[in-house]
Structures are given as C-alpha cells and as structure tokens.
Coordinates of C-alpha atoms in Angstrom, one line a residue:
M1 CA 155.3 -40.4 -19.0
A2 CA 154.6 -38.0 -21.2
V3 CA 152.2 -35.1 -19.7
T4 CA 150.3 -32.7 -22.0
A5 CA 148.0 -30.3 -20.7
H6 CA 144.9 -28.5 -22.4
F7 CA 143.7 -25.0 -21.2
L8 CA 142.5 -21.9 -22.2
D9 CA 144.3 -18.9 -22.5
L10 CA 143.8 -15.6 -20.8
Q11 CA 142.5 -14.9 -24.1
G12 CA 139.7 -17.4 -24.0
K13 CA 141.5 -19.8 -26.6
H14 CA 142.8 -23.4 -26.3
Q15 CA 146.1 -24.3 -25.6
S16 CA 148.3 -27.4 -25.1
R17 CA 151.9 -27.8 -24.6
L18 CA 153.9 -31.2 -23.3
L19 CA 154.9 -30.4 -19.4
A20 CA 156.9 -33.0 -19.7
L21 CA 158.1 -36.3 -20.6
R22 CA 160.1 -38.4 -18.0
R23 CA 161.6 -41.2 -17.6
Q24 CA 159.8 -43.8 -15.3
L25 CA 162.1 -45.4 -13.0
G26 CA 160.9 -48.7 -10.9
C27 CA 157.4 -50.9 -12.3
H28 CA 154.5 -49.1 -13.8
S29 CA 152.1 -49.2 -10.9
G30 CA 149.8 -47.5 -9.9
E31 CA 151.4 -45.1 -7.2
N32 CA 155.1 -45.1 -8.9
L33 CA 152.9 -43.3 -12.0
A34 CA 151.8 -41.1 -9.3
V35 CA 154.6 -40.3 -7.5
T36 CA 155.8 -38.8 -11.3
L37 CA 152.7 -37.3 -12.1
G38 CA 152.8 -35.5 -9.1
Q39 CA 156.0 -34.0 -8.7
V40 CA 155.5 -32.4 -12.5
V41 CA 151.7 -31.1 -11.4
R42 CA 153.3 -29.2 -8.1
E43 CA 156.4 -27.9 -10.4
W44 CA 153.8 -26.5 -12.3
K45 CA 152.1 -25.7 -9.6
I46 CA 148.6 -26.6 -10.8
E47 CA 147.4 -28.4 -7.7
D48 CA 144.2 -26.3 -8.1
R49 CA 143.8 -26.2 -12.1
V50 CA 143.5 -29.5 -12.7
G51 CA 139.8 -30.3 -14.2
T52 CA 140.3 -34.4 -16.0
V53 CA 142.2 -36.2 -16.9
I54 CA 143.0 -38.4 -19.8
S55 CA 144.7 -41.3 -20.3
D56 CA 144.0 -44.7 -21.5
N57 CA 142.2 -47.9 -19.9
A58 CA 145.2 -49.5 -18.8
S59 CA 144.0 -50.4 -14.7
S60 CA 147.1 -49.0 -13.7
N61 CA 146.3 -45.6 -14.5
Y62 CA 142.7 -45.2 -12.5
S63 CA 145.0 -46.0 -9.0
C64 CA 147.3 -43.3 -10.2
L65 CA 144.3 -41.3 -10.2
L66 CA 143.0 -42.5 -6.7
N67 CA 146.1 -41.1 -5.4
Y68 CA 145.4 -37.6 -6.6
R69 CA 143.5 -36.7 -3.2
D70 CA 147.2 -36.1 -2.2
L71 CA 147.0 -33.1 -4.6
D72 CA 143.5 -32.0 -3.6
A73 CA 141.6 -33.3 -0.2
E74 CA 138.2 -32.7 -1.4
M75 CA 138.8 -35.2 -3.8
G76 CA 136.9 -38.7 -3.4
P77 CA 137.2 -41.9 -5.1
A78 CA 134.0 -40.5 -7.0
D79 CA 135.3 -37.4 -7.7
V80 CA 138.1 -39.3 -9.4
R81 CA 135.7 -41.7 -11.4
V82 CA 133.9 -38.4 -12.9
R83 CA 137.4 -36.3 -14.0
R84 CA 138.8 -39.8 -15.6
M85 CA 138.6 -39.0 -19.3
R86 CA 139.3 -42.2 -21.4
C87 CA 140.9 -42.2 -24.2
Y88 CA 138.7 -42.8 -26.8
G89 CA 141.8 -43.0 -29.6
H90 CA 142.9 -46.3 -27.1
I91 CA 138.8 -47.9 -26.9
L92 CA 139.0 -47.6 -30.4
N93 CA 142.3 -49.5 -30.7
L94 CA 140.6 -52.2 -28.4
V95 CA 137.8 -52.6 -29.8
A96 CA 139.5 -53.0 -32.9
R97 CA 142.1 -55.4 -31.9
A98 CA 139.5 -57.5 -30.3
F99 CA 137.7 -57.8 -34.0
L100 CA 140.7 -59.1 -35.0
Y101 CA 142.6 -61.3 -33.1
G102 CA 139.9 -61.9 -30.0
E103 CA 140.2 -62.2 -26.3
D104 CA 142.4 -64.8 -26.7
F105 CA 145.4 -62.7 -28.4
E106 CA 147.6 -65.9 -28.7
A107 CA 145.2 -68.5 -29.3
F108 CA 143.0 -66.5 -31.4
E109 CA 146.1 -65.6 -33.7
A110 CA 147.4 -68.9 -34.0
E111 CA 143.9 -69.2 -35.5
S112 CA 143.9 -66.1 -37.9
Q113 CA 146.9 -67.2 -39.1
K114 CA 145.4 -70.0 -41.4
G115 CA 142.7 -67.5 -42.1
P116 CA 142.9 -64.8 -44.7
V117 CA 144.4 -62.0 -42.6
G118 CA 147.5 -63.9 -41.6
K119 CA 147.9 -65.7 -45.7
L120 CA 148.3 -61.6 -47.0
H121 CA 150.3 -60.8 -44.5
N122 CA 152.4 -63.9 -45.4
V123 CA 152.1 -62.9 -48.9
V124 CA 152.9 -59.2 -48.4
K125 CA 156.1 -60.2 -46.6
F126 CA 157.0 -62.8 -48.4
I127 CA 157.2 -60.4 -51.3
R128 CA 158.7 -57.5 -49.4
S129 CA 161.4 -59.6 -47.7
S130 CA 163.1 -59.8 -51.7
P131 CA 164.8 -57.1 -53.6
Q132 CA 163.9 -59.7 -55.8
R133 CA 160.8 -60.3 -55.6
C134 CA 159.9 -56.8 -54.9
E135 CA 160.9 -56.2 -58.9
L136 CA 159.1 -58.9 -59.9
F137 CA 155.8 -57.6 -58.7
K138 CA 156.1 -54.1 -59.5
R139 CA 156.5 -55.6 -63.2
I140 CA 153.9 -57.4 -62.9
S141 CA 151.9 -54.2 -61.9
R142 CA 153.5 -52.3 -64.6
E143 CA 152.2 -55.2 -67.3
N144 CA 148.6 -54.9 -65.4
D145 CA 148.2 -51.4 -66.1
E146 CA 149.6 -51.1 -69.6
A147 CA 147.0 -53.8 -70.3
Q148 CA 144.1 -51.3 -69.4
E149 CA 143.1 -49.8 -72.7
Y150 CA 140.8 -47.2 -70.7
L151 CA 141.7 -45.7 -67.6
L152 CA 139.8 -42.1 -68.3
A153 CA 138.7 -41.6 -64.5
S154 CA 141.2 -43.1 -62.4
E155 CA 144.7 -42.7 -61.6
S156 CA 147.4 -45.7 -62.0
T157 CA 148.0 -48.2 -59.6
A158 CA 151.5 -49.4 -60.5
E159 CA 153.8 -47.7 -58.2
L160 CA 151.7 -48.7 -55.2
E161 CA 153.6 -51.0 -52.9
V162 CA 152.1 -53.6 -50.8
V163 CA 151.6 -52.2 -47.1
M164 CA 153.1 -54.7 -44.3
N165 CA 151.0 -54.5 -41.1
N166 CA 153.2 -54.8 -37.3
D167 CA 151.4 -55.9 -34.1
T168 CA 151.1 -52.7 -32.1
R169 CA 148.9 -50.8 -34.3
W170 CA 145.7 -52.6 -35.5
N171 CA 144.9 -50.1 -38.1
S172 CA 148.7 -51.1 -40.3
T173 CA 146.2 -54.5 -40.7
Y174 CA 143.2 -52.1 -41.8
L175 CA 146.1 -50.5 -44.7
M176 CA 147.3 -53.4 -45.5
I177 CA 144.1 -55.0 -46.4
S178 CA 143.0 -52.0 -47.7
R179 CA 145.9 -51.6 -50.0
A180 CA 145.5 -55.2 -51.0
L181 CA 142.4 -54.6 -52.1
V182 CA 143.3 -52.1 -54.4
K183 CA 146.4 -54.0 -55.6
Q184 CA 144.3 -57.4 -55.9
G185 CA 144.8 -58.1 -59.4
D186 CA 148.5 -57.6 -59.0
I187 CA 148.8 -60.0 -56.7
R188 CA 146.6 -62.6 -58.1
A189 CA 148.9 -62.2 -61.4
F190 CA 152.1 -62.6 -58.7
L191 CA 150.7 -65.4 -57.2
V192 CA 150.4 -67.2 -60.5
H193 CA 153.6 -66.8 -61.5
P194 CA 155.6 -69.8 -62.0
E195 CA 159.0 -68.7 -60.0
V196 CA 156.6 -67.3 -56.6
E197 CA 154.2 -71.0 -57.3
K198 CA 157.5 -72.9 -56.5
W199 CA 158.2 -70.6 -53.8
L200 CA 155.4 -69.5 -52.0
P201 CA 153.4 -72.1 -49.6
E202 CA 150.6 -73.5 -51.2
A203 CA 148.7 -72.8 -47.3
D204 CA 149.3 -69.1 -48.3
M205 CA 148.3 -68.6 -52.0
L206 CA 144.8 -66.6 -51.6
K207 CA 141.5 -67.9 -53.1
G208 CA 138.8 -66.2 -54.0
D209 CA 136.5 -66.8 -51.0
D210 CA 139.7 -65.2 -49.0
W211 CA 139.4 -62.1 -51.2
R212 CA 135.4 -61.7 -50.4
L213 CA 136.6 -62.2 -46.9
L214 CA 139.5 -59.5 -46.7
T215 CA 136.8 -57.3 -48.8
E216 CA 134.0 -57.7 -45.3
I217 CA 137.2 -57.2 -43.4
K218 CA 137.8 -54.3 -44.8
H219 CA 134.2 -52.4 -44.9
I220 CA 133.2 -53.5 -40.9
L221 CA 136.6 -51.6 -39.6
E222 CA 136.5 -48.6 -42.1
P223 CA 134.3 -46.9 -39.5
F224 CA 136.6 -47.9 -36.6
Y225 CA 139.6 -46.2 -38.9
L226 CA 138.1 -43.1 -39.9
Q227 CA 136.8 -42.1 -36.4
T228 CA 140.8 -42.4 -35.5
M229 CA 141.6 -40.4 -38.2
R230 CA 139.2 -38.0 -37.3
T231 CA 139.2 -37.6 -33.3
Q232 CA 143.2 -38.0 -33.2
G233 CA 144.0 -34.3 -33.9
W234 CA 143.5 -30.9 -32.3
G235 CA 139.7 -30.1 -32.3
S236 CA 138.5 -27.5 -35.0
E237 CA 135.3 -26.2 -35.8
G238 CA 133.0 -27.6 -33.2
G239 CA 134.6 -31.1 -33.9
N240 CA 137.6 -33.2 -34.4
G241 CA 138.5 -34.2 -31.5
R242 CA 135.4 -32.2 -29.5
L243 CA 134.4 -34.4 -26.5
W244 CA 130.6 -34.8 -28.1
E245 CA 132.3 -36.8 -30.5
V246 CA 132.9 -39.7 -28.2
M247 CA 129.0 -40.9 -27.5
T248 CA 127.7 -40.1 -30.6
G249 CA 130.7 -41.8 -32.5
M250 CA 130.3 -44.8 -30.2
E251 CA 126.6 -44.9 -30.6
Y252 CA 127.0 -45.2 -34.4
L253 CA 130.0 -47.6 -34.2
L254 CA 127.6 -49.9 -32.0
E255 CA 124.8 -50.0 -34.5
H256 CA 127.1 -50.5 -37.1
L257 CA 128.1 -53.6 -36.2
E258 CA 124.9 -54.7 -35.2
D259 CA 123.8 -53.9 -38.9
R260 CA 127.1 -55.5 -40.1
K261 CA 125.9 -59.0 -38.0
L262 CA 122.7 -59.2 -39.5
F263 CA 124.4 -60.2 -42.7
Y264 CA 126.0 -62.9 -40.9
H265 CA 122.6 -64.9 -40.5
V266 CA 122.7 -67.9 -37.8
V267 CA 122.6 -71.6 -40.1
P268 CA 121.7 -74.4 -37.8
D269 CA 124.6 -76.4 -38.1
E270 CA 127.0 -73.7 -38.2
A271 CA 125.9 -72.6 -34.8
A272 CA 127.6 -75.5 -33.6
G273 CA 130.1 -75.2 -30.9
E274 CA 129.8 -71.7 -30.7
N275 CA 129.1 -70.7 -26.9
T276 CA 125.6 -70.4 -25.1
N277 CA 125.9 -67.2 -25.4
S278 CA 127.1 -66.3 -29.4
Q279 CA 124.0 -68.5 -29.7
V280 CA 121.6 -66.8 -27.8
E281 CA 122.4 -63.4 -29.3
L282 CA 122.8 -65.0 -33.2
A283 CA 119.1 -66.0 -32.6
R284 CA 117.6 -62.5 -31.8
G285 CA 118.8 -61.2 -34.8
R286 CA 121.7 -58.9 -33.0
P287 CA 123.8 -58.8 -29.9
D288 CA 121.6 -58.1 -26.4
R289 CA 122.8 -55.2 -25.5
N290 CA 122.1 -52.2 -22.2
R291 CA 123.2 -49.2 -23.5
Q292 CA 124.0 -47.1 -20.6
I293 CA 124.1 -43.7 -19.9
P294 CA 124.0 -43.5 -17.1
A295 CA 125.3 -46.8 -15.3
R296 CA 121.9 -46.7 -13.0
F297 CA 120.1 -47.1 -16.3
R298 CA 120.8 -50.4 -17.1
D299 CA 117.5 -51.7 -17.9
C300 CA 116.8 -49.4 -20.8
E301 CA 117.9 -49.1 -24.6
M302 CA 118.1 -45.7 -26.6
D303 CA 117.4 -45.4 -30.3
I304 CA 120.2 -44.3 -32.1
H305 CA 120.4 -42.6 -34.7
P306 CA 123.5 -41.3 -37.5
R307 CA 124.5 -37.7 -36.5
K308 CA 124.4 -35.6 -39.6
S309 CA 127.5 -33.7 -38.2
M310 CA 129.1 -37.2 -38.6
Q311 CA 128.5 -38.1 -41.4
N312 CA 131.5 -36.4 -43.4
S313 CA 133.8 -38.9 -41.3
L314 CA 131.9 -41.9 -41.6
P315 CA 130.5 -44.2 -44.7
S316 CA 127.5 -45.0 -46.3
R317 CA 126.5 -48.7 -44.4
G318 CA 123.6 -49.0 -47.3
S319 CA 123.9 -52.7 -48.4
G320 CA 125.0 -51.1 -51.9
Q321 CA 128.2 -50.3 -50.8
C322 CA 130.9 -51.9 -53.1
D323 CA 133.6 -54.1 -51.7
D324 CA 137.2 -53.1 -54.5
G325 CA 135.6 -52.0 -57.3
S326 CA 133.9 -54.6 -59.1
G327 CA 130.5 -53.2 -58.8
K328 CA 129.3 -56.0 -56.6
P329 CA 127.3 -55.0 -53.7
S330 CA 128.9 -55.8 -49.9
G331 CA 125.9 -56.9 -48.7
S332 CA 124.0 -60.5 -48.5
S333 CA 124.1 -61.5 -52.2
A334 CA 128.4 -61.5 -51.3
V335 CA 128.1 -63.2 -47.9
D336 CA 126.3 -66.0 -49.5
D337 CA 129.0 -66.8 -51.9
M338 CA 131.2 -67.6 -48.4
G339 CA 132.0 -70.1 -47.1
K340 CA 130.5 -71.0 -43.6
D341 CA 133.9 -71.0 -41.3
H342 CA 134.1 -67.4 -43.5
R343 CA 130.6 -66.6 -41.8
R344 CA 131.3 -68.4 -38.2
Y345 CA 134.6 -66.2 -38.4
L346 CA 132.7 -62.9 -39.1
R347 CA 129.7 -63.9 -36.4
L348 CA 132.1 -64.6 -33.2
S349 CA 134.0 -61.3 -35.0
I350 CA 132.0 -58.9 -34.6
I351 CA 130.1 -60.1 -31.7
T352 CA 133.6 -60.1 -29.8
A353 CA 134.0 -56.3 -31.3
W354 CA 130.7 -55.6 -29.8
Q355 CA 131.2 -56.4 -26.4
K356 CA 134.2 -55.1 -26.1
L357 CA 132.8 -51.8 -27.9
N358 CA 129.6 -51.9 -25.2
E359 CA 131.6 -52.8 -22.3
Y360 CA 133.2 -49.1 -22.8
Y361 CA 129.9 -47.8 -23.6
T362 CA 128.5 -48.8 -20.7
K363 CA 131.7 -47.2 -18.5
L364 CA 130.6 -43.6 -19.9
G365 CA 128.0 -43.2 -17.0
E366 CA 130.7 -43.3 -14.8
S367 CA 130.9 -39.4 -15.8
P368 CA 128.7 -36.5 -16.3
L369 CA 130.7 -35.3 -18.7
F370 CA 130.0 -37.2 -22.0
A371 CA 126.6 -36.5 -21.2
A372 CA 127.7 -32.8 -20.7
S373 CA 129.4 -32.4 -23.5
I374 CA 126.1 -32.9 -25.9
I375 CA 124.2 -30.6 -23.8
L376 CA 126.9 -27.6 -24.2
N377 CA 127.9 -28.3 -27.3
P378 CA 125.2 -25.3 -29.3
S379 CA 125.2 -27.5 -32.1
L380 CA 123.1 -30.1 -30.1
G381 CA 122.5 -29.6 -26.7
M382 CA 119.1 -30.3 -24.8
S383 CA 117.1 -30.5 -27.5
Y384 CA 119.5 -33.4 -29.3
L385 CA 118.6 -35.5 -25.8
E386 CA 114.9 -34.8 -25.4
V387 CA 114.6 -36.0 -29.2
N388 CA 116.8 -39.0 -28.7
W389 CA 116.1 -40.3 -25.6
A390 CA 112.1 -39.5 -26.0
S391 CA 110.2 -42.8 -24.2
E392 CA 109.0 -42.6 -20.5
E393 CA 112.1 -44.7 -19.7
Q394 CA 114.7 -42.5 -21.6
L395 CA 113.4 -38.5 -19.9
V396 CA 114.7 -40.3 -16.8
W397 CA 118.1 -40.0 -18.9
V398 CA 117.7 -36.4 -19.4
R399 CA 116.5 -35.8 -15.9
D400 CA 119.7 -37.4 -14.0
A401 CA 121.8 -35.7 -17.3
K402 CA 120.8 -32.7 -16.2
I403 CA 120.8 -33.4 -12.8
G404 CA 124.6 -34.6 -12.9
L405 CA 125.9 -30.9 -14.8
S406 CA 123.7 -29.3 -12.2
D407 CA 125.6 -31.2 -9.7
Y408 CA 129.2 -31.3 -11.0
L409 CA 129.4 -27.3 -11.5
D410 CA 127.7 -26.3 -8.0
R411 CA 131.0 -29.0 -6.5
W412 CA 133.3 -27.7 -8.3
Y413 CA 133.1 -24.7 -10.2
R414 CA 130.2 -22.4 -8.8
C415 CA 131.2 -19.5 -5.9
N416 CA 129.8 -20.2 -2.5
R417 CA 128.4 -16.7 -2.2
P418 CA 127.1 -16.0 1.5
V419 CA 123.3 -16.1 1.6
D420 CA 121.7 -12.4 2.8

C-alpha cells in the first residue's frame, strides 16, 4: 500500500510526500487495508489532520474508510462519504474500458478480437514478434517515405514503429490506434507484401471499413486520453489536476459521448437484437440522462457548456474534424460509408461508456466538495453555478451547494466560540 500526503506547508505552499510503501499482508479486504492505513496515520501522528482520502473506486477502499472512526470518533458513515474523493484517473480508465470491452469483459473481448481493434492488435503483434518482419516493415516505411516527393510541412514518419497495447492500460489501445492511423499507408503496404500474405491469416487483414472504424474509435477516445494527461500531474496555474476539473471534465465527456452517438442514428433493421433500454435511448436521439449534483436532485437536468479554461486540453468536436490526414471529415459522411455491424458496435460501445460515466458523475453528489471546488475557484465562483444552473429547478442546486459548503465548514473547520 502506497500512502501519499498532500498538504500545505508553513509557507502555504502545496507539498506532496510519500509517507509509506507497505507490503499488504493477507487479502485486500477493507478491514486489512484499514489496519495498514491506520498504522501509517498513527506513526506520523496526523490522526486529526486528515481532510479527505483519494483512492480508486474499489469497494474495499470504501469499507476501509468506514474504519476511520477508529482514528476519529466524531466521524460517521455520512462524514466518510463526504471525505472520500474518487480518483478521476481511475474513473476515466473504467469508462474507456467500458467503451472498449463492455461490462462483460470476457465475452466482449472475445467478440472484439474479431473486430478492427483485435485485428490491429494481431497485426502489430505479428510485426513486432519477429526481427525480420520488423525490418521488412521499416524498409517498406522508408520506401513509402522516399516516394513522397513533397514533404514541406510534415516530418518523416518512416522511423516510427507500431505500438503494442496491453490489458492493464486502456490508453495503450488508444496509442496503438493513434500510431496505426499515422502509419496507415505503411501498414497497408506491409499487408499486401507477398511474404506477409503468406503467413498472416486472412481474418486479420485490415480492410477499408476497419480503418474507418478505427478512426472513429480514436476520435471518441481522444478526449479521455487528453483528460488523463491533463489531470495526472501536480496541480499548477489553477489547473492540471485541481478538484474543480473533475465536475467540468465529466460534464464535457458526457456531452461528448452524446454528440458522437448522434452520428450513429438508429436504422430500424439494425436495432434488431439490441436490448430494450438501448433501443429506447437510441430512439430518443441520445441516452436518457439525469446528471445529479447532489444526489437528491435526480429529476433535474442541467445545461452543460464547454469550459473556456478547459479548451486547451480538449479537442474540437465539430463535424468537420478530420481523420488521419485524408481531409475527410469524421462525421456523418464517414459513418454512412460504414457497415451496419460497425455502426451498431459503436452505438452500443458509446452507450455503455456513457452509462458508466454517468454512474460516477451521479456519485459526485455524495460530497459537497466537488461543487465547493467550483465555488472557491476565483475564475468560476458562485456566478458559474448561477449562470449554468439558471432554471427554476436548478436554482435549488445553487442553494444546496451553498448550504453544503457552509455546513461542511461549520462542522469541521470553524471554531466554536462561546456566545456573549
């Protein structure tokens, strides 16, 4: 177990220090994790200084925190929920994996091996598993590069290698696809080489429809990758890892998934065999969504607008967004050329990812600190909530955001002065 402390020093500067890296004995149950965490907290004598705890979304982590009452008798279950900060990077990982693999990982993985991502994985593995094939691929890349007479505004990609993905990091699949699109011409030339056609199974040959689907997958996953890169470091200059970016980032990604799903409209004969919930969501033109901050506002829907402060880390979402450099928009025209099985695959993948993201967006309502991070941000503040939550129902959100922050400060931080 790694325990890292984030705190302000005597000069008010943010500091982060690794307090312990302990071997966790026994099963990783909440009770066992609590014992190890409690030992570290007591050794550093910071029992009364723990503000929040950041961890991934495993259920054992929550049951671990329920034992925090052993360190602070005033801490009840509701207080634990308020102080638990879910790791945003882990949420992004879960959502992206839901898009790529679905809820039933094994069944979806077996099916996906037949699709473009599985084919690309097999092609990359085929290239990288032999020094001779690696050299053949590099030679083909150099020949293609030399055949380009005019490269005035672009760098040579001849020496770039294909990237292999792995099971533990979803973004390795994104990077594999992204690099493959850059090297698409070289891979196509490699696949038609006589030696390759002799040894690579026909089922692994990437066709035009496969490349179109890979391009769409790359565009859908790109904002998740950029969000991961933006928020994985230490917070600086008001962003890049600050708490306020969680809510605004998740709002953007929810809207992004809804916008992308609009391209994959329902064609009646294509919807056959899909579950009822999916058909209802698709018929409405976008997934049925209740964004909830806090949880008691489940019947309200909020208007979401991209944040200006986020634009430098988020790609444009217009229908004119281009693919691998061909100049063809990644919009409805590209989708119309796509086979119905691929459209159905993207449709269901987007809905699965949206459902997972909305699940964790809803859980933000368990703590007032996410809304508080926006209120206390000088560039956003209460005016941000008042502008974005302007309807009659949403004004209740603003009121409760104020009350939630005030109650939290009253309970834990304001001194109890005697009344004169």
